[in-house]
PDB file of C-alpha atoms in Angstrom:
ATOM      1  CA  MET Z  10      35.207 -98.726  83.902  1.00 57.00           C
ATOM      2  CA  LYS Z  11      36.377 -96.483  81.050  1.00 69.00           C
ATOM      3  CA  THR Z  12      34.338 -96.812  77.836  1.00 73.00           C
ATOM      4  CA  PRO Z  13      36.182 -99.062  75.331  1.00 82.00           C
ATOM      5  CA  GLN Z  14      37.512 -97.422  72.146  1.00 87.00           C
ATOM      6  CA  LYS Z  15      36.937-100.254  69.730  1.00 91.00           C
ATOM      7  CA  ILE Z  16      34.916-103.393  69.170  1.00 92.00           C
ATOM      8  CA  GLY Z  17      35.756-106.655  67.464  1.00 91.00           C
ATOM      9  CA  TRP Z  18      33.858-109.821  66.582  1.00 90.00           C
ATOM     10  CA  PHE Z  19      33.792-113.086  64.740  1.00 91.00           C
ATOM     11  CA  PHE Z  20      31.220-115.740  63.874  1.00 90.00           C
ATOM     12  CA  PHE Z  21      31.523-119.189  65.452  1.00 91.00           C
ATOM     13  CA  ASP Z  22      29.905-122.257  63.947  1.00 88.00           C
ATOM     14  CA  PRO Z  23      29.538-124.762  66.808  1.00 86.00           C
ATOM     15  CA  LYS Z  24      28.699-127.600  64.415  1.00 85.00           C
ATOM     16  CA  THR Z  25      31.936-127.345  62.448  1.00 85.00           C
ATOM     17  CA  LYS Z  26      33.950-125.687  65.264  1.00 87.00           C
ATOM     18  CA  THR Z  27      35.098-122.934  62.899  1.00 90.00           C
ATOM     19  CA  VAL Z  28      35.354-119.158  63.087  1.00 92.00           C
ATOM     20  CA  LEU Z  29      34.766-116.563  60.361  1.00 90.00           C
ATOM     21  CA  LEU Z  30      37.669-114.143  60.113  1.00 92.00           C
ATOM     22  CA  HIS Z  31      38.320-110.985  58.126  1.00 91.00           C
ATOM     23  CA  ARG Z  32      41.130-110.362  55.654  1.00 93.00           C
ATOM     24  CA  ARG Z  33      42.092-106.673  55.792  1.00 92.00           C
ATOM     25  CA  ASP Z  34      42.875-104.988  52.482  1.00 90.00           C
ATOM     26  CA  HIS Z  35      45.955-102.957  51.556  1.00 91.00           C
ATOM     27  CA  ARG Z  36      44.207 -99.663  52.436  1.00 89.00           C
ATOM     28  CA  ALA Z  37      43.637-100.628  56.122  1.00 84.00           C
ATOM     29  CA  LYS Z  38      45.274 -98.172  58.552  1.00 84.00           C
ATOM     30  CA  GLN Z  39      46.093-100.990  60.951  1.00 84.00           C
ATOM     31  CA  SER Z  40      47.448-104.393  59.941  1.00 85.00           C
ATOM     32  CA  PRO Z  41      46.937-104.141  56.146  1.00 90.00           C
ATOM     33  CA  ASN Z  42      46.816-107.409  54.198  1.00 93.00           C
ATOM     34  CA  ARG Z  43      46.498-109.495  57.388  1.00 94.00           C
ATOM     35  CA  TRP Z  44      43.864-111.799  58.884  1.00 95.00           C
ATOM     36  CA  ASP Z  45      42.018-110.370  61.842  1.00 94.00           C
ATOM     37  CA  CYS Z  46      38.701-110.302  63.655  1.00 92.00           C
ATOM     38  CA  PHE Z  47      36.106-107.936  62.180  1.00 91.00           C
ATOM     39  CA  GLY Z  48      35.889-104.624  64.054  1.00 88.00           C
ATOM     40  CA  GLY Z  49      35.334-100.935  64.290  1.00 88.00           C
ATOM     41  CA  LYS Z  50      35.828 -97.806  66.397  1.00 88.00           C
ATOM     42  CA  ILE Z  51      33.393 -96.557  68.994  1.00 90.00           C
ATOM     43  CA  GLU Z  52      32.378 -92.937  68.436  1.00 86.00           C
ATOM     44  CA  LYS Z  53      31.574 -90.586  71.334  1.00 86.00           C
ATOM     45  CA  GLY Z  54      28.180 -91.313  72.795  1.00 88.00           C
ATOM     46  CA  GLU Z  55      27.869 -94.773  71.228  1.00 88.00           C
ATOM     47  CA  ARG Z  56      27.434 -97.960  73.273  1.00 89.00           C
ATOM     48  CA  PRO Z  57      29.698-100.844  72.231  1.00 91.00           C
ATOM     49  CA  ILE Z  58      26.771-103.174  71.399  1.00 90.00           C
ATOM     50  CA  GLU Z  59      25.232-100.521  69.131  1.00 89.00           C
ATOM     51  CA  VAL Z  60      28.550-100.043  67.335  1.00 89.00           C
ATOM     52  CA  PHE Z  61      28.817-103.769  66.890  1.00 90.00           C
ATOM     53  CA  ILE Z  62      25.391-104.080  65.327  1.00 89.00           C
ATOM     54  CA  ARG Z  63      26.074-101.070  63.021  1.00 88.00           C
ATOM     55  CA  GLU Z  64      29.530-102.277  61.963  1.00 88.00           C
ATOM     56  CA  LEU Z  65      28.246-105.800  61.366  1.00 88.00           C
ATOM     57  CA  TYR Z  66      25.750-104.463  58.878  1.00 87.00           C
ATOM     58  CA  GLU Z  67      28.304-102.072  57.253  1.00 86.00           C
ATOM     59  CA  GLU Z  68      30.909-104.800  56.807  1.00 86.00           C
ATOM     60  CA  LEU Z  69      28.817-107.867  56.017  1.00 86.00           C
ATOM     61  CA  GLU Z  70      25.221-106.677  55.503  1.00 84.00           C
ATOM     62  CA  VAL Z  71      24.160-108.860  58.380  1.00 84.00           C
ATOM     63  CA  THR Z  72      21.337-107.736  60.672  1.00 83.00           C
ATOM     64  CA  ILE Z  73      21.009-109.218  64.150  1.00 83.00           C
ATOM     65  CA  MET Z  74      19.236-108.545  67.431  1.00 81.00           C
ATOM     66  CA  LYS Z  75      21.111-107.625  70.655  1.00 84.00           C
ATOM     67  CA  ASN Z  76      20.049-110.907  72.307  1.00 86.00           C
ATOM     68  CA  GLU Z  77      21.891-112.923  69.608  1.00 85.00           C
ATOM     69  CA  VAL Z  78      25.254-111.412  70.584  1.00 89.00           C
ATOM     70  CA  LYS Z  79      27.620-113.029  73.103  1.00 92.00           C
ATOM     71  CA  LEU Z  80      30.303-111.038  74.906  1.00 92.00           C
ATOM     72  CA  LEU Z  81      33.708-112.714  75.008  1.00 93.00           C
ATOM     73  CA  LEU Z  82      35.692-109.980  76.773  1.00 91.00           C
ATOM     74  CA  GLU Z  83      35.562-106.348  77.697  1.00 91.00           C
ATOM     75  CA  ASP Z  84      38.347-104.157  78.968  1.00 88.00           C
ATOM     76  CA  LYS Z  85      39.151-100.426  78.968  1.00 87.00           C
ATOM     77  CA  ASN Z  86      40.268-100.575  75.321  1.00 89.00           C
ATOM     78  CA  LYS Z  87      37.935-102.995  73.545  1.00 91.00           C
ATOM     79  CA  CYS Z  88      34.832-105.188  73.582  1.00 91.00           C
ATOM     80  CA  ILE Z  89      34.993-108.482  71.718  1.00 93.00           C
ATOM     81  CA  TYR Z  90      31.766-110.227  70.671  1.00 91.00           C
ATOM     82  CA  TYR Z  91      30.935-113.442  68.894  1.00 91.00           C
ATOM     83  CA  ILE Z  92      27.820-114.880  67.300  1.00 88.00           C
ATOM     84  CA  HIS Z  93      26.846-118.498  67.005  1.00 85.00           C
ATOM     85  CA  PHE Z  94      26.494-118.788  63.255  1.00 76.00           C
ATOM     86  CA  PRO Z  95      23.287-120.915  63.138  1.00 65.00           C
ATOM     87  CA  ASP Z  96      21.487-118.531  65.484  1.00 58.00           C
ATOM     88  CA  TRP Z  97      21.136-115.539  63.184  1.00 54.00           C
ATOM     89  CA  LYS Z  98      18.754-115.341  60.265  1.00 51.00           C
ATOM     90  CA  THR Z  99      19.754-113.222  57.262  1.00 46.00           C
ATOM     91  CA  ARG Z 100      20.551-113.362  53.560  1.00 51.00           C
ATOM     92  CA  ALA Z 101      23.977-114.464  52.386  1.00 68.00           C
ATOM     93  CA  ILE Z 102      26.981-112.638  53.837  1.00 79.00           C
ATOM     94  CA  ARG Z 103      28.263-109.887  51.538  1.00 80.00           C
ATOM     95  CA  LEU Z 104      31.606-108.266  52.170  1.00 83.00           C
ATOM     96  CA  GLY Z 105      31.343-104.476  52.411  1.00 82.00           C
ATOM     97  CA  GLU Z 106      34.869-103.713  53.605  1.00 83.00           C
ATOM     98  CA  GLY Z 107      38.253-105.402  53.400  1.00 85.00           C
ATOM     99  CA  ALA Z 108      39.804-107.964  51.042  1.00 87.00           C
ATOM    100  CA  GLY Z 109      37.800-111.020  52.080  1.00 86.00           C
ATOM    101  CA  PHE Z 110      36.705-113.426  54.748  1.00 88.00           C
ATOM    102  CA  ALA Z 111      37.052-117.160  55.351  1.00 88.00           C
ATOM    103  CA  TRP Z 112      36.127-119.903  57.810  1.00 89.00           C
ATOM    104  CA  PHE Z 113      38.997-121.483  59.811  1.00 93.00           C
ATOM    105  CA  SER Z 114      39.217-124.028  62.581  1.00 94.00           C
ATOM    106  CA  ILE Z 115      40.642-122.256  65.619  1.00 93.00           C
ATOM    107  CA  ARG Z 116      43.755-124.409  65.349  1.00 94.00           C
ATOM    108  CA  ASP Z 117      44.317-123.416  61.676  1.00 96.00           C
ATOM    109  CA  ALA Z 118      43.635-119.736  62.412  1.00 95.00           C
ATOM    110  CA  LEU Z 119      46.252-119.751  65.105  1.00 95.00           C
ATOM    111  CA  LYS Z 120      48.786-121.161  62.619  1.00 95.00           C
ATOM    112  CA  LEU Z 121      48.301-118.324  60.105  1.00 95.00           C
ATOM    113  CA  THR Z 122      51.560-116.424  59.649  1.00 94.00           C
ATOM    114  CA  ASP Z 123      49.739-113.236  58.580  1.00 95.00           C
ATOM    115  CA  PHE Z 124      47.279-113.215  61.514  1.00 94.00           C
ATOM    116  CA  THR Z 125      47.334-110.211  63.855  1.00 94.00           C
ATOM    117  CA  ASP Z 126      48.746-110.790  67.345  1.00 94.00           C
ATOM    118  CA  GLU Z 127      45.663-109.235  68.937  1.00 91.00           C
ATOM    119  CA  ALA Z 128      43.384-111.588  67.069  1.00 93.00           C
ATOM    120  CA  LYS Z 129      45.507-114.566  68.091  1.00 95.00           C
ATOM    121  CA  GLN Z 130      45.091-113.553  71.758  1.00 93.00           C
ATOM    122  CA  ILE Z 131      41.324-113.210  71.294  1.00 93.00           C
ATOM    123  CA  LEU Z 132      41.013-116.681  69.728  1.00 94.00           C
ATOM    124  CA  LEU Z 133      43.198-118.193  72.467  1.00 94.00           C
ATOM    125  CA  LYS Z 134      40.741-116.782  75.073  1.00 92.00           C
ATOM    126  CA  PHE Z 135      37.822-118.074  73.058  1.00 94.00           C
ATOM    127  CA  LYS Z 136      39.422-121.542  72.694  1.00 92.00           C
ATOM    128  CA  LYS Z 137      39.917-121.666  76.449  1.00 90.00           C
ATOM    129  CA  LYS Z 138      36.287-120.608  77.030  1.00 87.00           C
ATOM    130  CA  VAL Z 139      34.990-123.301  74.664  1.00 83.00           C
ATOM    131  CA  SER Z 140      37.258-125.976  76.197  1.00 80.00           C
ATOM    132  CA  THR Z 141      36.161-125.037  79.723  1.00 71.00           C
ATOM    133  CA  LYS Z 142      32.503-125.161  78.722  1.00 65.00           C
ATOM    134  CA  ARG Z 143      32.918-128.646  77.204  1.00 58.00           C
ATOM    135  CA  LYS Z 144      34.653-129.956  80.280  1.00 58.00           C
ATOM    136  CA  SER Z 145      32.001-128.540  82.594  1.00 56.00           C
ATOM    137  CA  HIS Z 146      29.278-130.210  80.523  1.00 50.00           C
ATOM    138  CA  GLY Z 147      31.081-133.552  80.289  1.00 51.00           C
ATOM    139  CA  ILE Z 148      31.690-133.132  76.533  1.00 48.00           C
ATOM    140  CA  ARG Z 149      34.742-134.762  75.009  1.00 48.00           C
ATOM    141  CA  LYS Z 150      36.958-132.877  72.622  1.00 45.00           C
TER     142      LYS Z 150
END
């Protein structure tokens, strides 16, 4: 498989069933002033998981271990990761890039009018994954 060109991620809090999303600022080259997943570009010679860990620190000053990361999807263009919020241990999140961040239920995030189409597709895949996992474990919605 071709090495992906970019990575994306979000935090998921399984207790509140919410996701942490990124608000891009007006200087963003892609999708300025819109809600999106966090993300970054993969440079030549970098592995996607290494880029993810580096970008996570650059954007939110969060440090994690590789084993705390969960892969949602990978294709020739991108890798999308998520982290269960209670699993990582760090100081308070501090925004390093962008206009802001906020917690949303998946339903509310999908209703945002200024949410990128790509991020909507990612959350729809995640919602399906979470729903499938609940059904397979006999958990009610």
